[in-house]
Coordinates of C-alpha atoms and ligand atoms in Angstrom, one line a residue:
M1 CA 5.4 25.2 14.4
N2 CA 3.5 26.5 11.5
F3 CA 2.5 23.5 9.2
V4 CA 2.4 25.9 6.1
D5 CA 5.9 26.6 6.6
I6 CA 6.7 22.6 6.1
I7 CA 4.8 22.8 3.3
L8 CA 6.5 25.8 1.9
D9 CA 10.1 24.3 2.8
K10 CA 9.3 21.0 0.7
R11 CA 7.9 23.0 -1.9
Y12 CA 10.9 24.8 -2.4
G13 CA 13.1 22.0 -2.5
R14 CA 14.6 22.4 1.2
A15 CA 15.1 19.3 3.4
L16 CA 12.7 19.0 6.3
S17 CA 14.4 19.0 9.6
D18 CA 14.0 16.0 12.2
E19 CA 11.7 18.4 14.2
Q20 CA 9.4 19.2 11.4
I21 CA 9.0 15.5 10.0
R22 CA 8.4 14.7 13.8
F23 CA 5.8 17.1 13.8
F24 CA 3.8 16.1 10.6
V25 CA 3.8 12.5 11.8
K26 CA 2.5 13.2 15.2
G27 CA -0.3 15.7 13.7
V28 CA -1.1 12.8 11.2
T29 CA -1.5 10.2 13.8
D30 CA -3.4 12.3 16.3
K31 CA -5.6 13.8 13.3
T32 CA -4.6 17.4 14.4
I33 CA -3.5 18.5 10.7
P34 CA -6.2 18.5 8.2
D35 CA -6.1 16.1 5.0
Y36 CA -5.7 19.1 2.6
Q37 CA -2.5 20.1 4.5
I38 CA -1.1 16.6 4.6
S39 CA -2.0 16.1 1.0
A40 CA -0.1 19.4 -0.1
L41 CA 2.9 18.2 1.8
L42 CA 2.7 14.4 0.1
M43 CA 2.4 16.2 -3.0
A44 CA 5.5 18.3 -2.4
I45 CA 7.6 15.4 -1.2
V46 CA 6.4 13.4 -4.5
L47 CA 7.9 16.3 -6.8
N48 CA 11.1 17.4 -4.6
G49 CA 12.1 14.2 -2.9
M50 CA 13.7 13.4 0.3
D51 CA 17.3 12.8 1.4
A52 CA 18.4 9.3 3.1
R53 CA 18.1 11.3 6.7
E54 CA 14.9 12.5 5.9
M55 CA 13.6 9.3 4.8
T56 CA 15.0 7.4 7.8
T57 CA 13.5 10.2 10.2
L58 CA 10.1 9.8 8.4
T59 CA 10.3 6.0 8.4
M60 CA 11.2 5.7 12.3
E61 CA 8.2 8.4 13.4
M62 CA 6.0 6.2 11.4
A63 CA 7.1 3.0 12.9
H64 CA 6.9 4.6 16.3
S65 CA 3.2 5.9 15.7
G66 CA 2.1 2.6 16.9
Q67 CA 3.1 -0.5 18.6
M68 CA 6.7 -1.7 18.2
N69 CA 6.5 -5.6 18.3
D70 CA 9.5 -7.3 20.5
L71 CA 10.7 -10.4 18.8
S72 CA 13.2 -11.2 21.5
Y73 CA 11.5 -14.5 22.2
V74 CA 12.6 -15.7 19.0
D75 CA 15.8 -17.9 19.2
G76 CA 18.1 -16.6 16.7
V77 CA 17.8 -14.2 14.1
A78 CA 14.2 -13.2 13.0
V79 CA 14.3 -12.3 9.4
D80 CA 11.5 -10.6 7.3
K81 CA 10.8 -10.7 3.7
H82 CA 8.8 -8.3 1.8
S83 CA 7.6 -7.8 -1.6
T84 CA 6.9 -4.5 -3.1
G85 CA 4.0 -6.2 -5.0
G86 CA 3.3 -7.9 -8.3
V87 CA 0.9 -10.0 -10.2
G88 CA 0.8 -13.9 -9.6
D89 CA 3.2 -13.4 -6.4
K90 CA 2.9 -16.5 -4.5
I91 CA 6.7 -16.4 -3.2
T92 CA 5.8 -15.9 0.6
P93 CA 4.0 -19.3 1.3
L94 CA 7.1 -21.0 -0.3
V95 CA 9.7 -19.1 1.3
L96 CA 8.4 -19.4 4.8
P97 CA 8.5 -23.2 5.0
L98 CA 11.8 -23.3 2.9
C99 CA 13.2 -20.9 5.6
A100 CA 12.0 -23.2 8.4
T101 CA 14.1 -26.2 6.8
F102 CA 17.1 -24.2 7.6
D103 CA 15.8 -23.4 11.1
V104 CA 15.3 -19.7 10.0
K105 CA 12.6 -18.1 12.1
S106 CA 9.8 -16.0 10.1
V107 CA 7.4 -13.6 11.6
K108 CA 5.3 -12.6 8.7
L109 CA 2.7 -9.6 9.0
S110 CA 0.9 -9.3 5.4
G111 CA -1.7 -7.4 3.9
R112 CA -4.7 -7.8 1.9
G113 CA -4.6 -7.0 -1.9
L114 CA -5.9 -4.0 -3.1
G115 CA -5.5 -2.7 -6.8
F116 CA -3.9 -5.2 -9.2
T117 CA -1.6 -6.5 -6.9
G118 CA -3.1 -9.6 -4.7
G119 CA -2.4 -9.9 -0.6
T120 CA -0.6 -12.8 0.9
V121 CA -3.4 -12.9 3.5
D122 CA -6.2 -13.4 1.0
K123 CA -4.1 -16.5 -0.8
F124 CA -3.7 -18.1 2.8
E125 CA -7.4 -17.8 3.6
S126 CA -8.5 -19.7 0.4
I127 CA -7.2 -22.8 2.6
K128 CA -10.1 -23.6 4.5
G129 CA -10.1 -22.8 8.4
F130 CA -6.8 -21.2 7.9
N131 CA -6.6 -18.3 10.5
V132 CA -4.8 -15.2 9.5
Q133 CA -5.8 -13.2 12.7
V134 CA -3.2 -14.4 15.1
S135 CA -2.8 -12.4 18.1
Q136 CA 0.6 -10.9 19.2
E137 CA 0.5 -12.9 22.6
D138 CA 0.5 -16.4 20.3
F139 CA 2.9 -15.5 18.3
P140 CA 5.9 -17.0 20.5
R141 CA 3.9 -20.3 20.6
Y142 CA 3.8 -20.6 16.7
I143 CA 7.3 -19.6 16.5
K144 CA 8.1 -22.6 18.7
E145 CA 5.9 -25.0 17.4
T146 CA 6.9 -24.7 13.8
G147 CA 9.4 -21.6 13.3
M148 CA 6.9 -19.6 11.5
V149 CA 3.5 -17.5 11.6
I150 CA 1.9 -15.4 9.0
S151 CA -0.6 -12.8 10.2
G152 CA -2.8 -9.8 9.0
Q153 CA -1.4 -6.7 10.2
T154 CA -2.8 -5.3 13.5
P155 CA -4.4 -1.8 13.4
D156 CA -1.7 -0.3 15.7
L157 CA 1.1 -1.5 13.1
A158 CA 2.4 1.9 12.0
P159 CA -1.0 3.7 12.1
A160 CA 0.5 7.2 10.5
D161 CA 1.3 4.9 7.4
K162 CA -2.3 3.5 7.3
I163 CA -3.5 7.2 7.2
L164 CA -1.0 8.6 4.8
Y165 CA -1.5 5.3 2.5
A166 CA -5.3 6.1 2.3
L167 CA -4.7 9.8 1.6
R168 CA -1.9 8.8 -1.3
D169 CA -4.3 6.6 -2.5
V170 CA -6.6 9.3 -3.7
T171 CA -4.2 12.2 -4.2
G172 CA -2.0 10.8 -6.8
T173 CA 0.9 10.5 -4.4
V174 CA 1.5 6.9 -4.2
D175 CA 4.1 6.8 -6.8
S176 CA 7.1 8.0 -5.0
I177 CA 10.4 6.6 -4.0
P178 CA 10.7 8.4 -0.3
L179 CA 7.0 7.9 0.3
I180 CA 6.8 4.0 -0.9
A181 CA 10.2 3.5 0.9
S182 CA 9.4 4.8 4.1
S183 CA 6.0 3.4 4.0
I184 CA 7.2 -0.2 3.6
M185 CA 10.4 -0.1 6.1
S186 CA 8.3 1.6 8.8
K187 CA 5.9 -1.7 8.9
K188 CA 9.1 -4.0 8.8
I189 CA 10.9 -1.8 11.3
A190 CA 7.7 -1.7 13.7
G191 CA 7.3 -5.8 13.0
G192 CA 10.5 -6.1 15.0
A193 CA 12.5 -8.1 12.4
E194 CA 16.3 -7.7 12.7
A195 CA 17.1 -8.6 9.2
I196 CA 14.8 -8.0 6.2
V197 CA 15.0 -9.2 2.8
L198 CA 13.1 -6.9 -0.2
D199 CA 11.7 -8.3 -3.1
V200 CA 11.8 -5.4 -5.4
T201 CA 9.7 -5.8 -8.4
C202 CA 10.4 -4.3 -11.7
G203 CA 8.4 -4.2 -14.7
S204 CA 4.9 -3.6 -15.9
G205 CA 2.9 -5.2 -13.1
A206 CA 5.2 -3.4 -10.5
F207 CA 5.3 0.0 -9.1
M208 CA 8.6 0.6 -10.4
K209 CA 8.5 0.0 -14.3
D210 CA 12.3 0.0 -15.0
R211 CA 15.4 -1.3 -13.7
E212 CA 16.8 2.0 -12.9
H213 CA 13.7 3.3 -10.8
A214 CA 13.7 -0.2 -9.0
E215 CA 17.4 0.2 -8.0
Q216 CA 16.7 3.5 -6.6
L217 CA 14.0 2.3 -4.4
A218 CA 16.1 -0.5 -3.3
R219 CA 19.2 1.5 -2.7
A220 CA 16.4 4.0 -0.5
M221 CA 15.0 1.0 1.5
I222 CA 18.6 -0.5 2.1
S223 CA 19.7 2.9 3.3
I224 CA 16.8 3.3 5.6
G225 CA 17.4 -0.3 6.9
E226 CA 20.8 0.2 7.7
L227 CA 20.3 3.7 9.5
A228 CA 17.7 1.7 11.6
G229 CA 20.2 -0.8 12.4
R230 CA 18.5 -3.5 10.5
K231 CA 20.5 -5.8 7.9
T232 CA 19.0 -5.1 4.8
V233 CA 19.1 -6.6 1.3
A234 CA 17.4 -6.2 -1.7
V235 CA 16.7 -8.5 -4.7
I236 CA 15.3 -7.0 -7.7
T237 CA 12.8 -9.2 -9.6
D238 CA 11.0 -9.3 -13.2
M239 CA 7.3 -8.1 -12.8
D240 CA 6.9 -7.4 -16.7
Q241 CA 4.8 -10.7 -16.8
P242 CA 2.8 -12.3 -14.3
L243 CA 5.0 -14.7 -12.0
G244 CA 4.2 -18.3 -12.6
R245 CA 1.4 -19.8 -14.3
T246 CA -1.5 -18.5 -12.1
C247 CA -3.0 -15.6 -10.7
G248 CA -5.8 -15.6 -8.1
N249 CA -6.2 -16.9 -4.7
V250 CA -7.0 -20.5 -4.8
L251 CA -5.3 -20.8 -8.2
E252 CA -2.3 -19.2 -6.9
M253 CA -2.0 -21.8 -3.6
Q254 CA -2.7 -24.6 -5.9
E255 CA 0.3 -23.6 -7.6
V256 CA 2.3 -23.4 -4.4
H257 CA 1.5 -26.9 -3.7
E258 CA 2.7 -27.9 -7.2
V259 CA 5.9 -26.2 -6.5
L260 CA 6.2 -28.3 -3.3
I261 CA 5.5 -31.5 -5.1
G262 CA 8.3 -30.8 -7.9
R263 CA 6.0 -29.4 -10.6
G264 CA 6.5 -26.0 -10.3
S265 CA 7.4 -23.3 -12.9
E266 CA 11.2 -22.2 -13.2
D267 CA 10.7 -18.3 -12.4
V268 CA 8.8 -19.0 -9.2
I269 CA 11.3 -21.5 -8.1
E270 CA 14.1 -19.0 -9.2
V271 CA 12.9 -16.3 -6.9
A272 CA 11.7 -18.4 -4.1
C273 CA 15.4 -19.8 -3.8
E274 CA 17.2 -16.5 -4.4
L275 CA 14.8 -14.7 -1.6
T276 CA 15.3 -17.5 0.8
A277 CA 19.3 -17.9 0.4
Q278 CA 19.2 -14.3 1.3
M279 CA 17.1 -14.7 4.4
V280 CA 19.5 -17.9 5.2
K281 CA 22.7 -15.9 4.9
L282 CA 21.3 -12.9 7.1
A283 CA 20.3 -15.4 9.6
G284 CA 23.7 -16.9 9.8
K285 CA 22.3 -20.4 9.0
D286 CA 24.4 -20.7 5.7
M287 CA 26.3 -23.9 6.9
G288 CA 29.5 -22.2 5.0
L289 CA 28.1 -22.9 1.5
S290 CA 28.9 -20.7 -1.4
H291 CA 25.9 -18.6 -2.6
D292 CA 25.4 -21.2 -5.8
E293 CA 25.6 -24.1 -3.5
L294 CA 22.9 -22.5 -1.1
I295 CA 20.9 -21.9 -4.3
A296 CA 21.2 -25.6 -5.3
E297 CA 20.1 -26.8 -1.6
C298 CA 17.4 -24.4 -1.6
R299 CA 15.8 -25.8 -5.0
R300 CA 16.6 -29.6 -3.5
R301 CA 14.4 -29.0 -0.4
L302 CA 11.8 -26.8 -2.1
T303 CA 10.9 -29.5 -4.8
D304 CA 11.8 -33.0 -2.9
G305 CA 9.1 -32.9 0.0
T306 CA 11.3 -31.3 2.5
A307 CA 9.9 -27.6 2.3
L308 CA 6.3 -29.6 2.1
A309 CA 6.6 -30.8 5.3
K310 CA 7.3 -27.8 6.7
Y311 CA 4.4 -26.2 4.5
Y312 CA 2.1 -29.0 6.0
D313 CA 3.1 -27.8 9.5
L314 CA 2.3 -24.2 8.8
I315 CA -1.3 -25.0 7.7
I316 CA -2.1 -27.1 10.4
S317 CA -1.0 -25.2 13.1
Q318 CA -3.0 -22.2 11.8
G319 CA -6.3 -24.3 11.5
G320 CA -6.2 -25.3 7.8
T321 CA -7.0 -28.8 6.7
I322 CA -5.0 -31.3 4.4
L323 CA -6.7 -33.9 2.5
E324 CA -5.8 -37.4 2.4
S325 CA -4.4 -36.5 -1.4
G326 CA -1.8 -34.3 0.3
A327 CA -3.5 -31.1 -1.3
P328 CA -4.8 -28.4 1.4
L329 CA -8.6 -28.1 1.4
Y330 CA -9.5 -24.9 -0.3
V331 CA -12.5 -23.0 0.4
E332 CA -13.9 -23.1 -2.9
K333 CA -13.5 -25.1 -6.1
P334 CA -12.4 -22.9 -9.1
F335 CA -14.0 -23.6 -12.4
E336 CA -12.6 -23.0 -15.6
E337 CA -14.7 -20.8 -17.9
M338 CA -13.4 -19.5 -20.9
Q339 CA -10.4 -20.1 -23.0
V340 CA -8.1 -17.6 -24.6
S341 CA -6.6 -18.9 -27.9
A342 CA -3.6 -17.6 -30.1
F343 CA -4.9 -15.3 -32.7
D344 CA -1.5 -15.8 -34.8
S345 CA 1.4 -18.2 -34.8
G346 CA 4.8 -17.1 -33.6
Y347 CA 6.5 -16.3 -30.3
I348 CA 4.8 -14.8 -27.2
S349 CA 6.9 -11.7 -26.7
R350 CA 4.7 -10.0 -24.1
I351 CA 2.1 -10.5 -21.4
E352 CA 1.3 -7.2 -19.8
A353 CA 1.4 -7.9 -16.3
D354 CA -0.6 -4.7 -15.1
V355 CA -3.6 -5.5 -17.5
I356 CA -3.6 -9.3 -16.4
G357 CA -3.7 -8.0 -12.8
H358 CA -6.4 -5.8 -13.4
A359 CA -8.2 -8.6 -15.4
S360 CA -7.7 -10.7 -12.5
V361 CA -9.6 -8.5 -10.2
L362 CA -12.3 -8.0 -12.6
L363 CA -12.8 -11.6 -12.5
G364 CA -13.4 -11.2 -8.5
A365 CA -9.7 -12.1 -7.3
G366 CA -9.2 -9.0 -5.9
R367 CA -10.6 -5.8 -4.7
L368 CA -11.6 -2.3 -6.3
T369 CA -12.2 -0.8 -3.1
K370 CA -11.1 -2.0 0.5
T371 CA -15.0 -3.5 1.3
D372 CA -15.4 -5.7 -1.9
E373 CA -15.5 -9.1 -1.4
I374 CA -13.3 -11.5 -3.3
D375 CA -13.9 -14.4 -5.2
P376 CA -11.4 -16.9 -3.8
G377 CA -11.6 -19.2 -7.0
A378 CA -11.7 -16.4 -9.4
G379 CA -8.3 -15.8 -11.8
I380 CA -6.5 -16.7 -14.6
C381 CA -4.2 -19.8 -15.7
F382 CA -1.4 -19.2 -18.1
Y383 CA -0.4 -22.3 -20.0
R384 CA 2.2 -20.5 -22.3
K385 CA 4.5 -17.4 -21.1
V386 CA 7.0 -15.0 -22.8
G387 CA 9.4 -16.8 -25.1
D388 CA 7.2 -19.7 -26.1
R389 CA 6.7 -20.8 -29.6
V390 CA 2.7 -20.9 -30.4
S391 CA 0.5 -21.9 -33.2
R392 CA -2.6 -20.0 -34.1
G393 CA -5.6 -21.6 -32.2
D394 CA -3.3 -22.9 -29.6
V395 CA -4.9 -22.3 -26.2
L396 CA -2.6 -19.8 -24.4
C397 CA -4.6 -18.9 -20.9
S398 CA -7.9 -19.7 -19.0
L399 CA -10.1 -17.6 -17.2
W400 CA -11.8 -19.0 -13.7
R401 CA -14.7 -18.0 -11.5
G402 CA -15.5 -19.7 -8.4
E403 CA -19.0 -21.3 -7.2
E404 CA -20.3 -18.1 -6.1
H405 CA -18.9 -15.9 -8.7
R406 CA -19.7 -12.2 -8.9
I407 CA -19.8 -11.6 -12.7
D408 CA -21.9 -12.3 -15.5
D409 CA -21.0 -14.2 -18.8
E410 CA -21.2 -10.8 -20.6
K411 CA -18.6 -9.5 -18.3
L412 CA -16.7 -12.5 -18.4
F413 CA -16.8 -12.2 -22.5
D414 CA -15.1 -8.3 -21.9
I415 CA -12.5 -9.7 -19.8
M416 CA -11.2 -12.3 -22.1
E417 CA -11.1 -9.7 -24.8
M418 CA -9.0 -7.5 -22.5
V419 CA -6.7 -10.6 -21.5
S420 CA -6.2 -11.5 -25.4
D421 CA -5.3 -7.9 -26.1
A422 CA -2.4 -8.1 -23.2
I423 CA -0.7 -11.0 -24.9
T424 CA 1.7 -9.9 -28.0
I425 CA 2.8 -12.6 -30.6
S426 CA 5.6 -11.9 -32.6
E427 CA 7.5 -13.4 -35.4
E428 CA 10.9 -12.9 -33.6
K429 CA 11.8 -14.7 -30.7
P430 CA 12.2 -12.4 -27.8
K431 CA 15.0 -11.9 -25.2
P432 CA 14.9 -14.5 -22.6
H433 CA 13.3 -12.8 -19.4
K434 CA 15.7 -13.2 -16.1
A435 CA 13.6 -13.8 -13.1
I436 CA 16.2 -12.3 -11.3
I437 CA 17.6 -8.9 -12.4
D438 CA 20.3 -8.1 -9.7
V439 CA 20.9 -8.2 -5.9
I440 CA 21.6 -5.4 -4.0
E441 CA 23.5 -5.7 -0.5
Ligands
LIG501 N1 3.1 -0.7 -0.4 C1 3.2 -0.1 0.8 O1 3.1 -0.7 2.0 N2 3.5 1.1 0.7 C2 3.7 1.6 -0.5 O2 3.6 3.0 -0.2 C3 3.6 1.0 -1.6 C4 3.5 -0.3 -1.3

């Protein structure tokens, strides 16, 4: 097969055959197709798209390019959850223990943060001693002990996707529904779960900036999941402002603890409960409750200490420490460094999530390149959110650094200006943001 013909087929908008897609993924994995030809095909896919059959074949070939996890040791339906990424997204550390209260088993493979979205692995690593490099052989023991395990992705999970993702990152070809959908679903399918709940984020802090595109991505992933024999549901959630009150690793894990002791913010609670309810339903553990009853039960368990007990189990089983105060021991103590105040009176009408995500990375909470070290204590705390009435001079948010911070005071000042510019105050009260935009089954 001649790879140039494959590029030309896609360039002229023709659907690729299964054989052509197989040839492509094999050539990517065994490095027989040069990067410039792969990049040309990726750009043709960005411009001319793929149909459901092509996306499914691409997904399955990428999934099979490495190890396929066997979760047959899980007693019951193993359900996976995945977020398309966001700013302040601390939902996984809440969903895992909440699911465990319903006896829903979760094997969660997560990534590190790159770009303005944070990574769940980095967040768990901000708990001192927490081991995120669990070997496949140990998964059954953790599942037996606590019903949950969280681990970094191994290099042999969908290696073709890793190669393609690295190229997409530097060739302007990340932003494509077929490529995002197949990238995410290949890892989910190789991960082995029978059922998948997708949190498709929508807004300035997400890949999909508006509802129409978020729905297209959700439907593409559901169609791949169904064709691959996995029960798949997508929840479209708002990411037009940061989720909850914090961005940054220790700060977000502190917020997780706040939620679990009943002091969480409403948007985080709503998203965590909706995703858990969907996972519980797919696992067949909904006890015959209606959706509203199930959400109410999730809310109760999330905030009354039931999920907290499971959260402790998860932390202790993976090597973390719980202090006598009941809070986890974190690797670093964050310090509040600078406050951002309202420059006017009125209503907060916008907090640009992408700018806040970038500011948080610049503070040290994330990485600009894969090899960057993060400052676990760095981040941003919000005291006011969209829709709140504020008076000139009120503190809106604060910037934090850890003990071993990596930026100087001058840089801190520039970031403060960037954060301040990302917050709009208007005279008119904005329409309330709904945390859950839609559920697509
Ligand atoms: N997350 C992924 O895993 N892949 C993408 O392409 C985008 C987000």
